[in-house]
Amino acid sequence: VAKRNEIREKLSSGQLQVLFGTHALLEKEVVPARCSLICIDEQQRFGVKQRRSLLEKGKCVDFLMMSATPIPRTYAHFLYGDMDISSIHTMPKGRKSVVTKYFKTSSMSPVLKDVLKFIQEGRQCYVVCPAIEENDEFKMRNVFEIYEGMTKILKDIRIGLLHGKMTSQEKEETMDKFSKHELDILVSTTVIEVGIDVANASVMVIYDAHRFGLSTLHQLRGRVARDKKQGYCFLLSASSDPQAIERLKKMEELKD
């Protein structure tokens, strides 16, 4: 608390010229002396009122919003927000687009052989599920079910579990193990969607992929495009909904 107060005082007195922060910058107590430029990364994770509150921290503030996840509201900003737009269409040097494949199944069986092959080569894998626990109303694959099943079958593979109900310390410890390659497979919810950078993790399996929006799927598979190795994303879905199937097949084609 003392450190936070010290930073706030330096900011309001003009001693700080640049301040990096999380959503904590939205607090009323954060009052910059002369706010002239605001940069928001992952802008889709901020609400309209939140962005407005940041703008109100200064007069005639220049606003730079960045996003690689163009949800409909973000597109609306681009189209109707009277903004100058800069688009980066190229991958970072040496990076390759992720190879995405859709499988009409609720089981990992069709891709398991490939996943184990990649792990034997020294790579790591994310396994993403739409739910944490079993839900009677919505039949979705959950991390506990998949984690327990995989640990029983793949006894020689080091498997970790990550989800939003874990404490911050538990999450950090698990991600630290994965980053140090003390785990081969990480079974997770969408908590890995942003801010996770493990270059050696170049394989991803997404259960019930039809449960996720296209933007989320695009953002998730970006986790396996952090290195010069070819990344692979396998979309599993037993849905028979024609629209869901069409969307998942589009993910195989679209890279941008």
mmCIF file of C-alpha atoms in Angstrom, residues 8-222:
data_model
loop_
_atom_site.group_PDB
_atom_site.id
_atom_site.type_symbol
_atom_site.label_atom_id
_atom_site.label_comp_id
_atom_site.label_asym_id
_atom_site.label_seq_id
_atom_site.Cartn_x
_atom_site.Cartn_y
_atom_site.Cartn_z
ATOM 1 C CA ARG A 8 0.446 7.931 -6.997
ATOM 2 C CA GLU A 9 2.076 10.952 -5.334
ATOM 3 C CA LYS A 10 4.965 10.987 -7.819
ATOM 4 C CA LEU A 11 2.493 10.721 -10.686
ATOM 5 C CA SER A 12 0.282 13.572 -9.475
ATOM 6 C CA SER A 13 3.317 15.798 -8.787
ATOM 7 C CA GLY A 14 4.735 15.205 -12.267
ATOM 8 C CA GLN A 15 7.836 13.320 -11.090
ATOM 9 C CA LEU A 16 6.793 10.286 -13.158
ATOM 10 C CA GLN A 17 6.701 10.750 -16.923
ATOM 11 C CA VAL A 18 5.639 7.201 -17.848
ATOM 12 C CA LEU A 19 3.559 4.735 -15.836
ATOM 13 C CA PHE A 20 2.905 1.105 -16.760
ATOM 14 C CA GLY A 21 -0.008 -0.597 -15.048
ATOM 15 C CA THR A 22 -2.946 -2.988 -15.064
ATOM 16 C CA HIS A 23 -6.610 -2.100 -14.574
ATOM 17 C CA ALA A 24 -5.399 -0.497 -11.316
ATOM 18 C CA LEU A 25 -4.768 2.645 -13.381
ATOM 19 C CA LEU A 26 -8.549 3.070 -13.608
ATOM 20 C CA GLU A 27 -8.792 3.917 -9.908
ATOM 21 C CA LYS A 28 -9.924 7.448 -9.035
ATOM 22 C CA GLU A 29 -6.850 7.863 -6.830
ATOM 23 C CA VAL A 30 -4.595 7.647 -9.906
ATOM 24 C CA VAL A 31 -4.396 11.291 -11.018
ATOM 25 C CA PRO A 32 -1.591 12.160 -13.465
ATOM 26 C CA ALA A 33 -0.289 15.729 -13.496
ATOM 27 C CA ARG A 34 -0.329 16.073 -17.288
ATOM 28 C CA CYS A 35 -1.728 13.012 -19.047
ATOM 29 C CA SER A 36 -1.176 13.393 -22.796
ATOM 30 C CA LEU A 37 -0.842 9.835 -24.134
ATOM 31 C CA ILE A 38 -2.584 6.591 -23.198
ATOM 32 C CA CYS A 39 -1.673 3.221 -24.733
ATOM 33 C CA ILE A 40 -3.945 0.229 -24.112
ATOM 34 C CA ASP A 41 -2.761 -3.231 -25.071
ATOM 35 C CA GLU A 42 -5.358 -6.006 -25.398
ATOM 36 C CA GLN A 43 -7.933 -3.225 -25.596
ATOM 37 C CA GLN A 44 -10.777 -5.711 -26.057
ATOM 38 C CA ARG A 45 -10.411 -6.570 -22.373
ATOM 39 C CA PHE A 46 -11.457 -3.061 -21.354
ATOM 40 C CA GLY A 47 -15.051 -1.892 -21.212
ATOM 41 C CA VAL A 48 -16.342 1.263 -22.879
ATOM 42 C CA LYS A 49 -16.684 3.066 -19.530
ATOM 43 C CA GLN A 50 -13.217 1.939 -18.473
ATOM 44 C CA ARG A 51 -11.620 3.427 -21.571
ATOM 45 C CA ARG A 52 -13.636 6.606 -21.066
ATOM 46 C CA SER A 53 -12.415 6.911 -17.456
ATOM 47 C CA LEU A 54 -8.818 6.722 -18.689
ATOM 48 C CA LEU A 55 -9.409 9.434 -21.279
ATOM 49 C CA GLU A 56 -10.851 11.690 -18.586
ATOM 50 C CA LYS A 57 -7.536 11.647 -16.709
ATOM 51 C CA GLY A 58 -6.226 14.324 -19.068
ATOM 52 C CA LYS A 59 -7.225 16.960 -21.632
ATOM 53 C CA CYS A 60 -6.932 16.357 -25.377
ATOM 54 C CA VAL A 61 -5.340 12.969 -24.692
ATOM 55 C CA ASP A 62 -3.898 10.975 -27.599
ATOM 56 C CA PHE A 63 -5.198 7.406 -27.428
ATOM 57 C CA LEU A 64 -3.463 4.341 -28.902
ATOM 58 C CA MET A 65 -5.489 1.125 -28.725
ATOM 59 C CA MET A 66 -3.910 -2.213 -29.655
ATOM 60 C CA SER A 67 -5.580 -5.566 -30.223
ATOM 61 C CA ALA A 68 -5.013 -8.800 -32.095
ATOM 62 C CA THR A 69 -8.476 -10.012 -31.077
ATOM 63 C CA PRO A 70 -11.023 -8.061 -33.123
ATOM 64 C CA ILE A 71 -14.290 -8.783 -31.322
ATOM 65 C CA PRO A 72 -17.394 -7.099 -32.854
ATOM 66 C CA ARG A 73 -17.165 -4.107 -30.510
ATOM 67 C CA THR A 74 -13.543 -3.546 -31.531
ATOM 68 C CA TYR A 75 -14.552 -3.699 -35.185
ATOM 69 C CA ALA A 76 -17.236 -1.093 -34.471
ATOM 70 C CA HIS A 77 -14.508 1.191 -33.087
ATOM 71 C CA PHE A 78 -12.463 0.701 -36.253
ATOM 72 C CA LEU A 79 -15.408 1.360 -38.577
ATOM 73 C CA TYR A 80 -17.221 4.185 -36.818
ATOM 74 C CA GLY A 81 -14.777 5.589 -34.271
ATOM 75 C CA ASP A 82 -13.101 8.153 -36.580
ATOM 76 C CA MET A 83 -9.672 6.712 -35.834
ATOM 77 C CA ASP A 84 -6.458 6.408 -37.775
ATOM 78 C CA ILE A 85 -5.773 2.694 -38.226
ATOM 79 C CA SER A 86 -2.440 0.906 -38.507
ATOM 80 C CA SER A 87 -2.517 -2.790 -39.387
ATOM 81 C CA ILE A 88 0.372 -5.221 -38.991
ATOM 82 C CA HIS A 89 -0.186 -8.060 -41.451
ATOM 83 C CA THR A 90 3.188 -9.798 -41.113
ATOM 84 C CA MET A 91 4.343 -12.306 -38.527
ATOM 85 C CA PRO A 92 7.440 -11.524 -36.418
ATOM 86 C CA LYS A 93 10.630 -12.507 -38.236
ATOM 87 C CA GLY A 94 11.061 -16.285 -38.455
ATOM 88 C CA ARG A 95 7.554 -17.068 -37.155
ATOM 89 C CA LYS A 96 5.137 -19.316 -39.044
ATOM 90 C CA SER A 97 1.349 -19.306 -39.158
ATOM 91 C CA VAL A 98 -0.222 -22.001 -36.994
ATOM 92 C CA VAL A 99 -1.476 -25.089 -38.829
ATOM 93 C CA THR A 100 -5.086 -25.499 -37.671
ATOM 94 C CA LYS A 101 -7.043 -28.742 -38.113
ATOM 95 C CA TYR A 102 -10.677 -29.464 -37.217
ATOM 96 C CA PHE A 103 -11.816 -32.965 -36.132
ATOM 97 C CA LYS A 104 -15.483 -33.918 -35.721
ATOM 98 C CA THR A 105 -15.056 -35.716 -32.423
ATOM 99 C CA SER A 106 -15.278 -35.204 -28.665
ATOM 100 C CA SER A 107 -12.243 -37.424 -28.113
ATOM 101 C CA MET A 108 -8.528 -36.754 -28.380
ATOM 102 C CA SER A 109 -7.995 -40.117 -30.081
ATOM 103 C CA PRO A 110 -7.483 -38.788 -33.658
ATOM 104 C CA VAL A 111 -4.682 -36.429 -32.560
ATOM 105 C CA LEU A 112 -3.155 -38.278 -29.610
ATOM 106 C CA LYS A 113 -0.515 -40.029 -31.719
ATOM 107 C CA ASP A 114 0.654 -36.683 -33.142
ATOM 108 C CA VAL A 115 0.651 -35.009 -29.721
ATOM 109 C CA LEU A 116 2.778 -37.783 -28.190
ATOM 110 C CA LYS A 117 5.149 -37.620 -31.167
ATOM 111 C CA PHE A 118 5.629 -33.870 -30.647
ATOM 112 C CA ILE A 119 6.226 -34.387 -26.915
ATOM 113 C CA GLN A 120 8.849 -37.071 -27.658
ATOM 114 C CA GLU A 121 10.559 -34.486 -29.883
ATOM 115 C CA GLY A 122 10.817 -32.227 -26.838
ATOM 116 C CA ARG A 123 7.857 -29.953 -27.475
ATOM 117 C CA GLN A 124 5.080 -29.032 -25.034
ATOM 118 C CA CYS A 125 1.316 -28.966 -25.453
ATOM 119 C CA TYR A 126 -1.690 -26.996 -24.191
ATOM 120 C CA VAL A 127 -5.008 -28.825 -23.798
ATOM 121 C CA VAL A 128 -7.840 -26.297 -23.484
ATOM 122 C CA CYS A 129 -11.332 -27.021 -22.121
ATOM 123 C CA PRO A 130 -14.391 -24.720 -21.979
ATOM 124 C CA ALA A 131 -15.306 -25.533 -18.355
ATOM 125 C CA ILE A 132 -13.609 -26.047 -14.993
ATOM 126 C CA GLU A 133 -16.023 -28.575 -13.505
ATOM 127 C CA GLU A 134 -18.847 -30.802 -14.723
ATOM 128 C CA ASN A 135 -22.136 -29.016 -15.310
ATOM 129 C CA ASP A 136 -25.463 -30.887 -15.477
ATOM 130 C CA GLU A 137 -27.099 -28.190 -17.615
ATOM 131 C CA PHE A 138 -24.371 -27.860 -20.230
ATOM 132 C CA LYS A 139 -22.474 -30.937 -21.342
ATOM 133 C CA MET A 140 -18.951 -29.574 -21.824
ATOM 134 C CA ARG A 141 -15.541 -31.134 -21.404
ATOM 135 C CA ASN A 142 -14.008 -29.804 -18.202
ATOM 136 C CA VAL A 143 -10.401 -29.530 -17.046
ATOM 137 C CA PHE A 144 -10.792 -31.892 -14.078
ATOM 138 C CA GLU A 145 -12.282 -34.672 -16.225
ATOM 139 C CA ILE A 146 -9.632 -34.309 -18.936
ATOM 140 C CA TYR A 147 -6.760 -33.917 -16.470
ATOM 141 C CA GLU A 148 -7.744 -37.008 -14.466
ATOM 142 C CA GLY A 149 -8.270 -39.055 -17.644
ATOM 143 C CA MET A 150 -4.931 -38.069 -19.133
ATOM 144 C CA THR A 151 -2.930 -38.677 -15.945
ATOM 145 C CA LYS A 152 -4.382 -42.210 -15.733
ATOM 146 C CA ILE A 153 -3.586 -43.091 -19.349
ATOM 147 C CA LEU A 154 -0.374 -41.128 -20.012
ATOM 148 C CA LYS A 155 1.595 -42.166 -16.945
ATOM 149 C CA ASP A 156 4.994 -41.303 -18.428
ATOM 150 C CA ILE A 157 3.940 -37.772 -19.409
ATOM 151 C CA ARG A 158 4.216 -34.839 -16.977
ATOM 152 C CA ILE A 159 0.797 -33.154 -16.898
ATOM 153 C CA GLY A 160 -0.254 -29.952 -15.121
ATOM 154 C CA LEU A 161 -3.610 -28.325 -14.378
ATOM 155 C CA LEU A 162 -4.497 -24.618 -14.607
ATOM 156 C CA HIS A 163 -7.841 -22.866 -14.120
ATOM 157 C CA GLY A 164 -9.403 -19.662 -12.794
ATOM 158 C CA LYS A 165 -10.397 -21.013 -9.378
ATOM 159 C CA MET A 166 -6.778 -21.588 -8.370
ATOM 160 C CA THR A 167 -5.041 -18.976 -6.223
ATOM 161 C CA SER A 168 -2.615 -16.557 -7.881
ATOM 162 C CA GLN A 169 0.289 -18.394 -6.242
ATOM 163 C CA GLU A 170 -0.918 -21.778 -7.525
ATOM 164 C CA LYS A 171 -1.283 -20.374 -11.043
ATOM 165 C CA GLU A 172 2.190 -18.834 -10.944
ATOM 166 C CA GLU A 173 3.760 -22.062 -9.652
ATOM 167 C CA THR A 174 2.085 -24.126 -12.385
ATOM 168 C CA MET A 175 3.061 -21.702 -15.163
ATOM 169 C CA ASP A 176 6.596 -21.537 -13.801
ATOM 170 C CA LYS A 177 6.847 -25.343 -14.016
ATOM 171 C CA PHE A 178 5.494 -25.277 -17.570
ATOM 172 C CA SER A 179 7.902 -22.491 -18.570
ATOM 173 C CA LYS A 180 10.838 -24.494 -17.166
ATOM 174 C CA HIS A 181 9.670 -27.594 -19.094
ATOM 175 C CA GLU A 182 8.949 -29.467 -15.875
ATOM 176 C CA LEU A 183 5.553 -30.235 -17.445
ATOM 177 C CA ASP A 184 4.895 -31.653 -20.927
ATOM 178 C CA ILE A 185 1.155 -30.966 -21.121
ATOM 179 C CA LEU A 186 -0.846 -28.176 -19.496
ATOM 180 C CA VAL A 187 -4.599 -28.814 -19.189
ATOM 181 C CA SER A 188 -6.230 -25.421 -18.878
ATOM 182 C CA THR A 189 -9.240 -23.179 -19.352
ATOM 183 C CA THR A 190 -8.971 -19.934 -21.343
ATOM 184 C CA VAL A 191 -6.829 -18.331 -18.593
ATOM 185 C CA ILE A 192 -3.919 -18.903 -21.010
ATOM 186 C CA GLU A 193 -5.608 -16.789 -23.698
ATOM 187 C CA VAL A 194 -3.328 -13.769 -23.216
ATOM 188 C CA GLY A 195 -0.024 -12.969 -21.549
ATOM 189 C CA ILE A 196 1.433 -16.493 -21.764
ATOM 190 C CA ASP A 197 4.682 -16.851 -23.694
ATOM 191 C CA VAL A 198 6.270 -20.314 -23.674
ATOM 192 C CA ALA A 199 8.230 -20.670 -26.916
ATOM 193 C CA ASN A 200 8.607 -24.450 -26.624
ATOM 194 C CA ALA A 201 4.826 -24.972 -26.385
ATOM 195 C CA SER A 202 3.963 -25.313 -30.056
ATOM 196 C CA VAL A 203 0.990 -27.704 -29.894
ATOM 197 C CA MET A 204 -2.570 -27.045 -28.742
ATOM 198 C CA VAL A 205 -5.683 -29.215 -28.475
ATOM 199 C CA ILE A 206 -9.019 -27.460 -27.903
ATOM 200 C CA TYR A 207 -11.953 -29.547 -26.672
ATOM 201 C CA ASP A 208 -15.528 -28.526 -27.604
ATOM 202 C CA ALA A 209 -14.060 -25.869 -29.885
ATOM 203 C CA HIS A 210 -17.560 -24.819 -31.024
ATOM 204 C CA ARG A 211 -18.086 -23.405 -27.517
ATOM 205 C CA PHE A 212 -15.562 -20.641 -28.202
ATOM 206 C CA GLY A 213 -15.926 -17.543 -30.367
ATOM 207 C CA LEU A 214 -13.690 -17.132 -33.414
ATOM 208 C CA SER A 215 -11.740 -14.335 -31.721
ATOM 209 C CA THR A 216 -11.045 -16.520 -28.691
ATOM 210 C CA LEU A 217 -9.946 -19.446 -30.875
ATOM 211 C CA HIS A 218 -7.661 -17.122 -32.849
ATOM 212 C CA GLN A 219 -6.190 -15.708 -29.638
ATOM 213 C CA LEU A 220 -5.740 -19.156 -28.075
ATOM 214 C CA ARG A 221 -3.858 -20.609 -31.042
ATOM 215 C CA GLY A 222 -1.565 -17.595 -30.904
#
